Amino acid sequence: MASVDPRTPSSPKTYEIAVLPGDGIGVDVMAACLRVLQAYEASRDGEVCFQLVECAAGAGEYLRSGSALPEETVDTCARADAVLLGAMGLPEVRLPDGKELTPQIDLREQFELYAGLRPTYLYHQDDSPLREYAVGEIDFVIVRESTEGLFSARLSAAVEDDQEVRDVMRITRQGSERLFRAAFDLARTRRRKVTLVDKANVLPSMVFLRQIFDEVAQSYPDVETERVYVDAAALFLVQRPGDFDVMVTENMFGDILSDLASGLIGGMGMAPSADIGDRCAVFQPAHGTAPDIAGKGIANPVGMILSVAMMLDWLPGTDGHTIRDAVAAALANPENRTPDMKGTLSTEHMTDAILNQL
Ligand code: ATP
């Protein structure tokens, strides 16, 4: 019987990653994060291999081909093990009805990426406008519903005449149950507390959302729960962000509160995100295309790099902690900052500083 030489290297675990740089600073931060991903791959000594497939999407692609999300790109994303997305949309490129192109939202809806995870972690005391918080004392995750809520009104032809327009808040039982299960499961890996953010004192849709939250919570007796109205949540995020662990909310509330949350830790450039479904996931920074700094080479790459770390956590057999540690070590030196955080480094040099720690 042929014996297997234990020294024979086994073939690497190969992951196909769809890469959608998009528009504006999406292109810059994608280039930065791919350098980090390749360094991670090298550090795993042949155990893991990433096959990157670059795909066209975004406002630039719409101008070129007439589609912001070509079918070929959707097919590649469907086939891939994970999707990395930079940022998409440009204010000057609009649909006939005046709205901006948002192919990243189309992707979330098409692939049912219902749990939008937005971790907020303070890497350096000086980066927060709330100076009393030390490293790690702000550490919570917003779980933003990403397939329905108030955003579901975006595709309806709301304008019937010039007298009235309606945007409908769509909350479904199925969408809410899967969202809350994701939030409670996440809390079990953290400090076991979930805060529901709603507006159940005013809107019937939010009364329904809270009722489903209470039902799902019964299956998680080991997880502490609280319920906070969205306006109060904005206040408490500024007054006592250290009290939150997992916050779960509908789409639009999550959109707004996650920008506020990024302001607590240094700004939009510091905020990663992951849009997770049952079969697919898209990893992208929480920021947009930042047209005001596009093309200048000064975008902060940290949010995108931390999104790669989230992808590695999500893929079996890989782990984002070495990347998070490298980001933490780089940010421990106050000189390692891009201009949005009162530093002087370019995107490339900030990426070098992180790579030096990897
Ligand atoms: P969207 O609605 O598409 O999410 P937005 O309107 O929230 O986008 P962003 O593109 O996120 O806007 O930009 C908001 C502000 O934050 C801008 O001043 C921009 O320059 C800044 N900003 C966003 N991301 C970064 C980054 N990675 N580095 C530096 N500054 C950034």
Short mmCIF file of C-alpha atoms and ligand atoms in Angstrom, two decimals:
data_model
loop_
_atom_site.label_atom_id
_atom_site.label_comp_id
_atom_site.label_asym_id
_atom_site.label_seq_id
_atom_site.Cartn_x
_atom_site.Cartn_y
_atom_site.Cartn_z
CA MET A 1 0.00 0.00 0.00
CA ALA A 2 1.46 3.41 -0.96
CA SER A 3 2.20 5.51 2.10
CA VAL A 4 1.70 9.30 2.16
CA ASP A 5 4.79 11.31 3.00
CA PRO A 6 3.64 13.68 5.77
CA ARG A 7 6.06 16.28 4.47
CA THR A 8 4.30 16.45 1.09
CA PRO A 9 2.55 19.81 1.04
CA SER A 10 -1.19 19.47 0.54
CA SER A 11 -2.74 21.65 -2.17
CA PRO A 12 -3.74 25.09 -0.89
CA LYS A 13 -7.31 25.92 -0.04
CA THR A 14 -8.29 28.16 -2.96
CA TYR A 15 -10.85 30.94 -2.74
CA GLU A 16 -12.19 32.89 -5.70
CA ILE A 17 -12.72 36.52 -4.73
CA ALA A 18 -14.75 38.86 -6.95
CA VAL A 19 -13.09 42.28 -6.82
CA LEU A 20 -15.28 45.32 -7.57
CA PRO A 21 -13.25 48.52 -7.06
CA GLY A 22 -16.10 50.77 -8.29
CA ASP A 23 -15.73 54.55 -8.41
CA GLY A 24 -13.86 57.41 -6.73
CA ILE A 25 -11.74 56.36 -3.75
CA GLY A 26 -13.12 52.82 -4.09
CA VAL A 27 -10.34 52.25 -6.62
CA ASP A 28 -7.60 53.54 -4.27
CA VAL A 29 -8.70 51.63 -1.18
CA MET A 30 -9.20 48.44 -3.17
CA ALA A 31 -5.60 48.59 -4.45
CA ALA A 32 -4.45 49.08 -0.84
CA CYS A 33 -6.43 46.18 0.60
CA LEU A 34 -5.33 43.77 -2.12
CA ARG A 35 -1.70 44.40 -1.14
CA VAL A 36 -2.63 43.42 2.42
CA LEU A 37 -4.58 40.36 1.26
CA GLN A 38 -1.60 39.21 -0.79
CA ALA A 39 0.72 39.69 2.19
CA TYR A 40 -1.66 37.60 4.30
CA GLU A 41 -1.66 34.91 1.63
CA ALA A 42 2.17 34.87 1.61
CA SER A 43 2.21 34.62 5.42
CA ARG A 44 0.12 31.40 5.22
CA ASP A 45 2.97 29.64 3.42
CA GLY A 46 1.01 28.03 0.60
CA GLU A 47 -1.93 26.91 2.78
CA VAL A 48 -4.38 29.32 1.21
CA CYS A 49 -4.65 30.93 -2.21
CA PHE A 50 -6.86 33.80 -3.37
CA GLN A 51 -7.85 33.97 -7.02
CA LEU A 52 -8.87 37.54 -7.67
CA VAL A 53 -11.36 38.23 -10.46
CA GLU A 54 -11.77 41.94 -11.16
CA CYS A 55 -15.28 42.97 -12.24
CA ALA A 56 -16.72 46.17 -13.66
CA ALA A 57 -19.49 47.94 -11.73
CA GLY A 58 -20.40 51.44 -10.64
CA ALA A 59 -21.23 54.84 -12.06
CA GLY A 60 -18.20 54.82 -14.38
CA GLU A 61 -19.31 51.48 -15.80
CA TYR A 62 -22.84 52.87 -16.27
CA LEU A 63 -21.41 55.69 -18.39
CA ARG A 64 -19.32 53.22 -20.37
CA SER A 65 -21.79 50.38 -20.95
CA GLY A 66 -25.20 51.59 -19.82
CA SER A 67 -25.28 49.22 -16.82
CA ALA A 68 -23.93 49.94 -13.34
CA LEU A 69 -24.02 46.23 -12.51
CA PRO A 70 -23.46 44.15 -15.67
CA GLU A 71 -24.81 40.61 -15.74
CA GLU A 72 -21.31 39.19 -16.05
CA THR A 73 -20.36 40.88 -12.78
CA VAL A 74 -23.44 39.49 -11.02
CA ASP A 75 -22.58 36.00 -12.33
CA THR A 76 -19.00 36.27 -11.09
CA CYS A 77 -20.19 37.44 -7.67
CA ALA A 78 -22.65 34.53 -7.50
CA ARG A 79 -19.89 32.05 -8.29
CA ALA A 80 -17.23 33.58 -6.05
CA ASP A 81 -16.52 32.54 -2.48
CA ALA A 82 -16.66 36.19 -1.40
CA VAL A 83 -16.95 39.66 -2.89
CA LEU A 84 -14.73 42.64 -2.13
CA LEU A 85 -16.26 45.99 -3.05
CA GLY A 86 -14.61 49.45 -2.93
CA ALA A 87 -17.30 52.11 -3.24
CA MET A 88 -19.82 53.02 -5.95
CA GLY A 89 -21.73 56.00 -7.25
CA LEU A 90 -20.87 59.53 -8.28
CA PRO A 91 -23.04 62.58 -7.53
CA GLU A 92 -22.92 63.83 -11.12
CA VAL A 93 -24.05 60.49 -12.59
CA ARG A 94 -27.76 60.11 -11.96
CA LEU A 95 -30.73 58.15 -13.23
CA PRO A 96 -33.45 60.04 -15.13
CA ASP A 97 -35.51 60.30 -11.89
CA GLY A 98 -32.66 62.11 -10.12
CA LYS A 99 -31.42 59.32 -7.86
CA GLU A 100 -27.79 58.24 -7.75
CA LEU A 101 -26.75 54.82 -9.00
CA THR A 102 -26.44 52.34 -6.14
CA PRO A 103 -25.36 48.96 -7.54
CA GLN A 104 -24.00 48.01 -4.12
CA ILE A 105 -27.59 48.11 -2.80
CA ASP A 106 -28.79 46.08 -5.80
CA LEU A 107 -26.22 43.42 -4.89
CA ARG A 108 -27.43 43.27 -1.27
CA GLU A 109 -31.00 42.79 -2.42
CA GLN A 110 -30.27 40.31 -5.23
CA PHE A 111 -28.13 38.08 -3.01
CA GLU A 112 -30.29 38.61 0.10
CA LEU A 113 -27.42 39.96 2.17
CA TYR A 114 -29.71 40.81 5.04
CA ALA A 115 -27.22 41.36 7.86
CA GLY A 116 -25.10 44.47 7.39
CA LEU A 117 -22.39 44.25 10.06
CA ARG A 118 -20.76 47.56 10.97
CA PRO A 119 -18.14 47.08 13.71
CA THR A 120 -17.08 50.22 15.57
CA TYR A 121 -13.82 49.84 17.47
CA LEU A 122 -11.60 52.60 18.85
CA TYR A 123 -7.95 51.94 17.99
CA HIS A 124 -6.49 55.07 19.60
CA GLN A 125 -7.79 57.42 22.29
CA ASP A 126 -6.81 60.54 20.31
CA ASP A 127 -8.91 59.50 17.31
CA SER A 128 -12.22 59.93 19.11
CA PRO A 129 -13.82 63.34 19.71
CA LEU A 130 -14.89 61.77 23.03
CA ARG A 131 -11.48 61.96 24.64
CA GLU A 132 -12.30 59.91 27.74
CA TYR A 133 -12.40 56.58 25.90
CA ALA A 134 -9.23 54.47 25.75
CA VAL A 135 -8.35 51.86 23.13
CA GLY A 136 -11.11 49.24 22.88
CA GLU A 137 -13.52 51.05 25.23
CA ILE A 138 -15.71 51.84 22.25
CA ASP A 139 -16.42 48.41 20.80
CA PHE A 140 -19.83 47.61 19.37
CA VAL A 141 -21.37 46.30 16.15
CA ILE A 142 -24.39 47.75 14.38
CA VAL A 143 -26.34 45.03 12.58
CA ARG A 144 -28.21 46.89 9.87
CA GLU A 145 -31.04 45.16 8.03
CA SER A 146 -30.03 45.51 4.38
CA THR A 147 -32.76 44.15 2.13
CA GLU A 148 -35.96 45.92 3.21
CA GLY A 149 -36.94 48.70 5.65
CA LEU A 150 -37.25 52.24 4.34
CA PHE A 151 -34.72 51.55 1.56
CA SER A 152 -37.19 49.17 -0.10
CA ALA A 153 -39.06 52.25 -1.32
CA ARG A 154 -36.16 53.20 -3.53
CA LEU A 155 -37.32 51.24 -6.59
CA SER A 156 -40.96 52.25 -6.48
CA ALA A 157 -42.11 55.01 -8.76
CA ALA A 158 -43.29 57.12 -5.85
CA VAL A 159 -44.02 60.35 -7.69
CA GLU A 160 -47.62 60.21 -8.85
CA ASP A 161 -48.18 63.91 -9.28
CA ASP A 162 -46.58 67.08 -7.98
CA GLN A 163 -48.60 67.06 -4.74
CA GLU A 164 -47.43 64.03 -2.77
CA VAL A 165 -44.71 61.39 -2.57
CA ARG A 166 -44.58 58.34 -0.29
CA ASP A 167 -41.71 56.08 0.73
CA VAL A 168 -42.94 52.90 2.38
CA MET A 169 -41.16 51.22 5.31
CA ARG A 170 -41.33 47.49 4.52
CA ILE A 171 -40.82 45.15 7.48
CA THR A 172 -41.42 41.43 7.00
CA ARG A 173 -41.55 38.65 9.55
CA GLN A 174 -39.08 36.52 7.60
CA GLY A 175 -36.64 39.41 7.09
CA SER A 176 -36.81 40.43 10.74
CA GLU A 177 -36.50 36.93 12.20
CA ARG A 178 -33.33 36.15 10.23
CA LEU A 179 -31.89 39.55 11.08
CA PHE A 180 -32.46 39.13 14.82
CA ARG A 181 -31.08 35.60 14.82
CA ALA A 182 -27.90 36.95 13.18
CA ALA A 183 -27.68 39.68 15.85
CA PHE A 184 -28.20 37.30 18.77
CA ASP A 185 -25.75 34.74 17.35
CA LEU A 186 -23.18 37.52 16.99
CA ALA A 187 -23.81 38.69 20.57
CA ARG A 188 -23.04 35.18 21.79
CA THR A 189 -19.52 35.56 20.38
CA ARG A 190 -19.14 38.93 22.17
CA ARG A 191 -20.48 40.45 25.41
CA ARG A 192 -23.98 38.96 25.09
CA LYS A 193 -26.06 42.08 24.86
CA VAL A 194 -28.39 43.14 22.02
CA THR A 195 -29.98 46.58 21.74
CA LEU A 196 -32.96 46.93 19.41
CA VAL A 197 -33.13 50.40 17.86
CA ASP A 198 -36.61 51.28 16.60
CA LYS A 199 -39.35 53.92 16.69
CA ALA A 200 -42.04 51.74 18.24
CA ASN A 201 -43.62 54.72 20.00
CA VAL A 202 -44.76 56.17 16.66
CA LEU A 203 -44.72 53.79 13.69
CA PRO A 204 -46.84 50.61 13.33
CA SER A 205 -44.03 49.00 11.31
CA MET A 206 -41.74 49.48 14.29
CA VAL A 207 -44.28 48.03 16.74
CA PHE A 208 -44.27 44.92 14.53
CA LEU A 209 -40.46 44.90 14.40
CA ARG A 210 -40.25 45.05 18.20
CA GLN A 211 -42.81 42.27 18.57
CA ILE A 212 -40.68 39.97 16.39
CA PHE A 213 -37.55 40.99 18.31
CA ASP A 214 -39.23 39.98 21.57
CA GLU A 215 -40.25 36.63 20.08
CA VAL A 216 -36.73 35.81 18.82
CA ALA A 217 -35.18 37.00 22.10
CA GLN A 218 -37.01 34.23 23.93
CA SER A 219 -34.75 31.68 22.22
CA TYR A 220 -31.68 33.47 23.59
CA PRO A 221 -32.26 33.67 27.37
CA ASP A 222 -28.49 34.00 27.94
CA VAL A 223 -28.35 37.29 25.99
CA GLU A 224 -29.31 40.58 27.68
CA THR A 225 -31.68 42.78 25.66
CA GLU A 226 -32.69 46.42 25.63
CA ARG A 227 -34.94 48.49 23.40
CA VAL A 228 -34.10 52.09 22.50
CA TYR A 229 -35.86 54.60 20.22
CA VAL A 230 -33.70 55.71 17.34
CA ASP A 231 -33.54 59.36 18.42
CA ALA A 232 -32.39 58.34 21.90
CA ALA A 233 -29.92 55.90 20.34
CA ALA A 234 -28.23 58.82 18.54
CA LEU A 235 -27.93 60.62 21.90
CA PHE A 236 -26.66 57.58 23.82
CA LEU A 237 -24.09 56.77 21.13
CA VAL A 238 -22.48 60.11 21.88
CA GLN A 239 -23.04 60.06 25.66
CA ARG A 240 -22.17 56.45 26.49
CA PRO A 241 -21.01 54.42 23.45
CA GLY A 242 -19.12 52.03 25.72
CA ASP A 243 -22.44 50.56 26.94
CA PHE A 244 -23.34 49.01 23.59
CA ASP A 245 -22.35 45.58 22.32
CA VAL A 246 -24.62 44.59 19.40
CA MET A 247 -27.18 47.10 18.09
CA VAL A 248 -29.75 45.87 15.60
CA THR A 249 -32.01 48.04 13.50
CA GLU A 250 -33.81 48.58 10.21
CA ASN A 251 -32.03 49.66 7.05
CA MET A 252 -32.25 53.47 7.07
CA PHE A 253 -31.73 53.86 10.84
CA GLY A 254 -28.65 51.64 10.50
CA ASP A 255 -27.37 53.70 7.58
CA ILE A 256 -27.56 56.91 9.61
CA LEU A 257 -26.34 55.54 12.94
CA SER A 258 -23.35 53.78 11.40
CA ASP A 259 -22.05 57.10 10.01
CA LEU A 260 -22.48 58.59 13.49
CA ALA A 261 -20.66 55.57 14.94
CA SER A 262 -17.70 56.02 12.59
CA GLY A 263 -17.44 59.61 13.84
CA LEU A 264 -16.75 58.24 17.33
CA ILE A 265 -13.61 56.39 16.18
CA GLY A 266 -11.96 58.70 13.64
CA GLY A 267 -14.38 59.05 10.75
CA MET A 268 -15.71 57.25 7.71
CA GLY A 269 -12.29 56.03 6.67
CA MET A 270 -12.01 53.86 9.80
CA ALA A 271 -15.25 51.92 9.41
CA PRO A 272 -15.37 48.44 7.84
CA SER A 273 -18.52 46.55 6.95
CA ALA A 274 -19.76 43.17 5.79
CA ASP A 275 -23.09 42.37 4.15
CA ILE A 276 -23.83 38.77 4.99
CA GLY A 277 -26.47 36.43 3.63
CA ASP A 278 -27.01 32.71 4.06
CA ARG A 279 -24.88 31.85 1.01
CA CYS A 280 -22.92 34.96 -0.09
CA ALA A 281 -21.22 37.91 1.49
CA VAL A 282 -19.89 41.25 0.29
CA PHE A 283 -17.14 43.07 2.20
CA GLN A 284 -16.72 46.81 1.74
CA PRO A 285 -15.84 49.87 3.80
CA ALA A 286 -18.81 51.76 5.25
CA HIS A 287 -17.84 54.92 3.36
CA GLY A 288 -18.87 56.04 -0.11
CA THR A 289 -16.80 57.23 -3.06
CA ALA A 290 -15.75 60.51 -1.36
CA PRO A 291 -15.74 62.61 -4.56
CA ASP A 292 -14.12 65.50 -2.64
CA ILE A 293 -10.85 63.58 -2.29
CA ALA A 294 -11.06 61.13 -5.21
CA GLY A 295 -7.94 60.92 -7.36
CA LYS A 296 -5.74 62.61 -4.75
CA GLY A 297 -4.22 59.43 -3.32
CA ILE A 298 -5.09 60.40 0.25
CA ALA A 299 -8.07 58.15 1.05
CA ASN A 300 -7.82 56.34 4.35
CA PRO A 301 -7.50 52.62 3.50
CA VAL A 302 -8.13 51.32 7.06
CA GLY A 303 -11.90 50.69 6.68
CA MET A 304 -11.31 48.67 3.52
CA ILE A 305 -8.40 46.74 5.05
CA LEU A 306 -10.51 45.91 8.12
CA SER A 307 -13.24 44.73 5.74
CA VAL A 308 -10.72 42.24 4.31
CA ALA A 309 -10.13 41.06 7.89
CA MET A 310 -13.89 40.49 8.22
CA MET A 311 -13.82 38.47 4.99
CA LEU A 312 -11.04 36.29 6.41
CA ASP A 313 -13.09 35.74 9.59
CA TRP A 314 -16.03 34.67 7.44
CA LEU A 315 -14.21 32.29 5.07
CA PRO A 316 -13.49 28.86 6.59
CA GLY A 317 -9.86 28.28 7.49
CA THR A 318 -8.74 31.91 7.47
CA ASP A 319 -8.77 34.51 10.21
CA GLY A 320 -8.66 38.31 10.22
CA HIS A 321 -7.01 38.81 13.58
CA THR A 322 -3.46 39.20 12.22
CA ILE A 323 -4.65 42.04 10.00
CA ARG A 324 -6.51 43.73 12.86
CA ASP A 325 -3.40 43.39 15.02
CA ALA A 326 -1.30 44.98 12.26
CA VAL A 327 -3.78 47.87 11.95
CA ALA A 328 -3.71 48.33 15.75
CA ALA A 329 0.09 48.32 15.83
CA ALA A 330 0.32 50.81 12.95
CA LEU A 331 -2.25 53.16 14.53
CA ALA A 332 -0.45 53.05 17.88
CA ASN A 333 2.03 55.43 16.25
CA PRO A 334 0.18 58.78 15.90
CA GLU A 335 2.22 59.60 12.80
CA ASN A 336 0.53 56.81 10.90
CA ARG A 337 -2.55 58.74 9.82
CA THR A 338 -4.04 59.97 6.53
CA PRO A 339 -5.24 63.61 6.23
CA ASP A 340 -8.84 62.79 7.26
CA MET A 341 -7.35 61.92 10.68
CA LYS A 342 -5.07 64.94 10.80
CA GLY A 343 -2.11 63.01 9.44
CA THR A 344 0.05 63.44 6.38
CA LEU A 345 0.37 59.94 4.93
CA SER A 346 -0.90 59.02 1.48
CA THR A 347 -3.09 55.94 0.99
CA GLU A 348 -0.03 54.06 -0.20
CA HIS A 349 2.18 55.04 2.75
CA MET A 350 -0.57 54.28 5.27
CA THR A 351 -0.86 50.84 3.68
CA ASP A 352 2.93 50.44 3.91
CA ALA A 353 2.73 51.25 7.64
CA ILE A 354 0.18 48.45 8.13
CA LEU A 355 2.11 46.01 5.95
CA ASN A 356 5.25 46.68 8.00
CA GLN A 357 3.39 45.31 11.04
CA LEU A 358 1.98 42.24 9.33
P1 ATP B 1 -22.55 57.18 0.51
O1 ATP B 1 -23.89 57.82 0.66
O2 ATP B 1 -22.27 56.68 -0.88
O3 ATP B 1 -22.24 56.19 1.58
P2 ATP B 1 -21.56 59.54 1.71
O4 ATP B 1 -22.43 60.60 1.14
O5 ATP B 1 -21.88 59.03 3.10
O6 ATP B 1 -21.49 58.31 0.71
P3 ATP B 1 -18.72 59.49 1.69
O7 ATP B 1 -18.29 59.24 0.31
O8 ATP B 1 -18.66 58.34 2.62
O9 ATP B 1 -20.15 60.14 1.68
O10 ATP B 1 -17.90 60.69 2.29
C1 ATP B 1 -18.30 61.44 3.44
C2 ATP B 1 -17.12 62.26 3.92
O11 ATP B 1 -16.16 61.39 4.50
C3 ATP B 1 -16.39 62.99 2.78
O12 ATP B 1 -15.94 64.25 3.26
C4 ATP B 1 -15.23 62.11 2.47
O13 ATP B 1 -14.11 62.78 1.98
C5 ATP B 1 -14.92 61.45 3.82
N1 ATP B 1 -14.41 60.10 3.63
C6 ATP B 1 -15.14 59.01 3.35
N2 ATP B 1 -14.35 57.94 3.23
C7 ATP B 1 -13.08 58.35 3.43
C8 ATP B 1 -11.81 57.70 3.42
N3 ATP B 1 -11.69 56.40 3.19
N4 ATP B 1 -10.73 58.46 3.66
C9 ATP B 1 -10.84 59.76 3.91
N5 ATP B 1 -12.00 60.43 3.93
C10 ATP B 1 -13.11 59.74 3.69
#
